[in-house]
Amino acid sequence: MKQTFQVKHAVGGRMIIDSNKHDVSYTLVPQGQGWKFTVSVPWGPMIEELLAHKEELNVFVFQEFDDQPTLKTWYYIKDGTVEFDAAESKLTIIADSRIEYYPHEYSV
């Protein structure tokens, strides 16, 4: 299975982080009523932009399988935390809710 991690600016859909294009690793764990992403990424313009829009972010995880359709999970940040620890080069994102769906079911 291949996974893709993306962070987008919710207003306009501008891509900020795309694991297919940026060298980032991440973990995802349930936390309380939400989900916690911990992303290893160096400080730079990408993180500056992300933090400037931290209240307007959406996170996506695509799971691509060889024998079944791609599953897309859309995580809403809404009131969640978005923080960057420069000493550790770690971005933390807390998502409040999520929706799982199969994109092929919504194509025109």
Short mmCIF file of C-alpha atoms in Angstrom, two decimals:
data_model
loop_
_atom_site.label_atom_id
_atom_site.label_comp_id
_atom_site.label_asym_id
_atom_site.label_seq_id
_atom_site.Cartn_x
_atom_site.Cartn_y
_atom_site.Cartn_z
CA MET A 1 0.00 0.00 0.00
CA LYS A 2 1.19 3.50 -0.86
CA GLN A 3 0.22 6.47 1.32
CA THR A 4 0.24 10.13 0.40
CA PHE A 5 0.06 12.89 3.03
CA GLN A 6 -1.07 16.38 2.04
CA VAL A 7 -1.77 19.65 3.82
CA LYS A 8 -3.78 22.26 1.93
CA HIS A 9 -4.93 25.78 2.60
CA ALA A 10 -8.70 25.30 2.86
CA VAL A 11 -9.43 28.67 1.24
CA GLY A 12 -8.57 28.19 -2.42
CA GLY A 13 -7.07 24.72 -2.02
CA ARG A 14 -3.40 25.73 -2.33
CA MET A 15 -1.12 22.75 -1.64
CA ILE A 16 1.39 23.41 1.14
CA ILE A 17 2.80 19.94 1.88
CA ASP A 18 2.64 16.95 -0.44
CA SER A 19 4.60 13.84 0.56
CA ASN A 20 4.92 12.95 -3.14
CA LYS A 21 6.92 16.16 -3.69
CA HIS A 22 8.42 16.95 -0.28
CA ASP A 23 10.67 14.76 1.82
CA VAL A 24 8.48 14.47 4.92
CA SER A 25 7.66 11.61 7.21
CA TYR A 26 4.72 11.60 9.57
CA THR A 27 2.88 9.63 12.19
CA LEU A 28 -0.85 9.64 12.84
CA VAL A 29 -2.35 8.54 16.15
CA PRO A 30 -5.80 8.91 17.70
CA GLN A 31 -5.86 11.53 20.44
CA GLY A 32 -8.97 12.03 22.55
CA GLN A 33 -11.84 12.80 20.16
CA GLY A 34 -9.44 13.61 17.30
CA TRP A 35 -6.20 12.66 15.58
CA LYS A 36 -2.63 13.85 16.04
CA PHE A 37 -0.21 14.20 13.14
CA THR A 38 3.49 14.58 13.91
CA VAL A 39 5.43 15.58 10.81
CA SER A 40 9.23 15.68 10.47
CA VAL A 41 9.97 18.69 8.32
CA PRO A 42 12.62 21.42 8.44
CA TRP A 43 11.82 25.08 9.02
CA GLY A 44 11.44 27.06 5.82
CA PRO A 45 8.99 28.96 3.61
CA MET A 46 6.63 25.95 3.48
CA ILE A 47 6.25 25.93 7.29
CA GLU A 48 6.00 29.73 7.43
CA GLU A 49 3.09 29.63 4.99
CA LEU A 50 1.44 26.75 6.82
CA LEU A 51 1.61 28.55 10.18
CA ALA A 52 0.30 31.78 8.62
CA HIS A 53 -2.85 29.84 7.65
CA LYS A 54 -3.01 27.41 10.58
CA GLU A 55 -6.70 28.09 11.19
CA GLU A 56 -7.55 27.36 7.54
CA LEU A 57 -5.97 23.96 6.89
CA ASN A 58 -7.18 20.60 5.68
CA VAL A 59 -5.11 17.42 5.86
CA PHE A 60 -5.57 14.51 3.48
CA VAL A 61 -4.24 10.96 3.56
CA PHE A 62 -4.61 8.81 0.45
CA GLN A 63 -4.20 5.06 0.80
CA GLU A 64 -3.58 3.41 -2.57
CA PHE A 65 -3.97 -0.35 -2.77
CA ASP A 66 -3.12 -2.83 -5.53
CA ASP A 67 -6.39 -4.73 -5.21
CA GLN A 68 -8.98 -2.14 -4.19
CA PRO A 69 -9.90 1.51 -4.84
CA THR A 70 -7.97 4.38 -3.26
CA LEU A 71 -9.30 5.44 0.13
CA LYS A 72 -9.12 9.17 0.86
CA THR A 73 -9.41 10.54 4.41
CA TRP A 74 -10.06 14.23 4.84
CA TYR A 75 -9.11 15.61 8.26
CA TYR A 76 -10.58 18.91 9.43
CA ILE A 77 -8.38 21.04 11.65
CA LYS A 78 -11.05 23.59 12.68
CA ASP A 79 -10.23 24.26 16.35
CA GLY A 80 -7.27 21.90 16.50
CA THR A 81 -3.69 22.75 17.35
CA VAL A 82 -1.04 23.53 14.72
CA GLU A 83 2.44 24.05 16.17
CA PHE A 84 6.03 23.83 15.01
CA ASP A 85 8.95 22.86 17.26
CA ALA A 86 12.04 24.32 15.55
CA ALA A 87 14.49 22.52 17.87
CA GLU A 88 13.00 19.14 16.90
CA SER A 89 11.96 20.08 13.32
CA LYS A 90 8.52 18.68 14.16
CA LEU A 91 5.15 19.97 13.05
CA THR A 92 2.16 18.93 15.16
CA ILE A 93 -1.37 19.08 13.78
CA ILE A 94 -4.44 18.05 15.76
CA ALA A 95 -7.52 17.29 13.66
CA ASP A 96 -11.01 17.53 15.16
CA SER A 97 -12.91 15.34 12.69
CA ARG A 98 -12.50 13.33 9.53
CA ILE A 99 -14.38 11.89 6.59
CA GLU A 100 -13.30 8.74 4.74
CA TYR A 101 -14.44 8.24 1.18
CA TYR A 102 -13.57 6.67 -2.16
CA PRO A 103 -12.93 9.41 -4.74
CA HIS A 104 -14.05 7.21 -7.65
CA GLU A 105 -17.59 7.21 -6.21
CA TYR A 106 -17.81 10.97 -6.76
CA SER A 107 -16.39 11.33 -10.28
CA VAL A 108 -18.49 12.81 -13.01
#
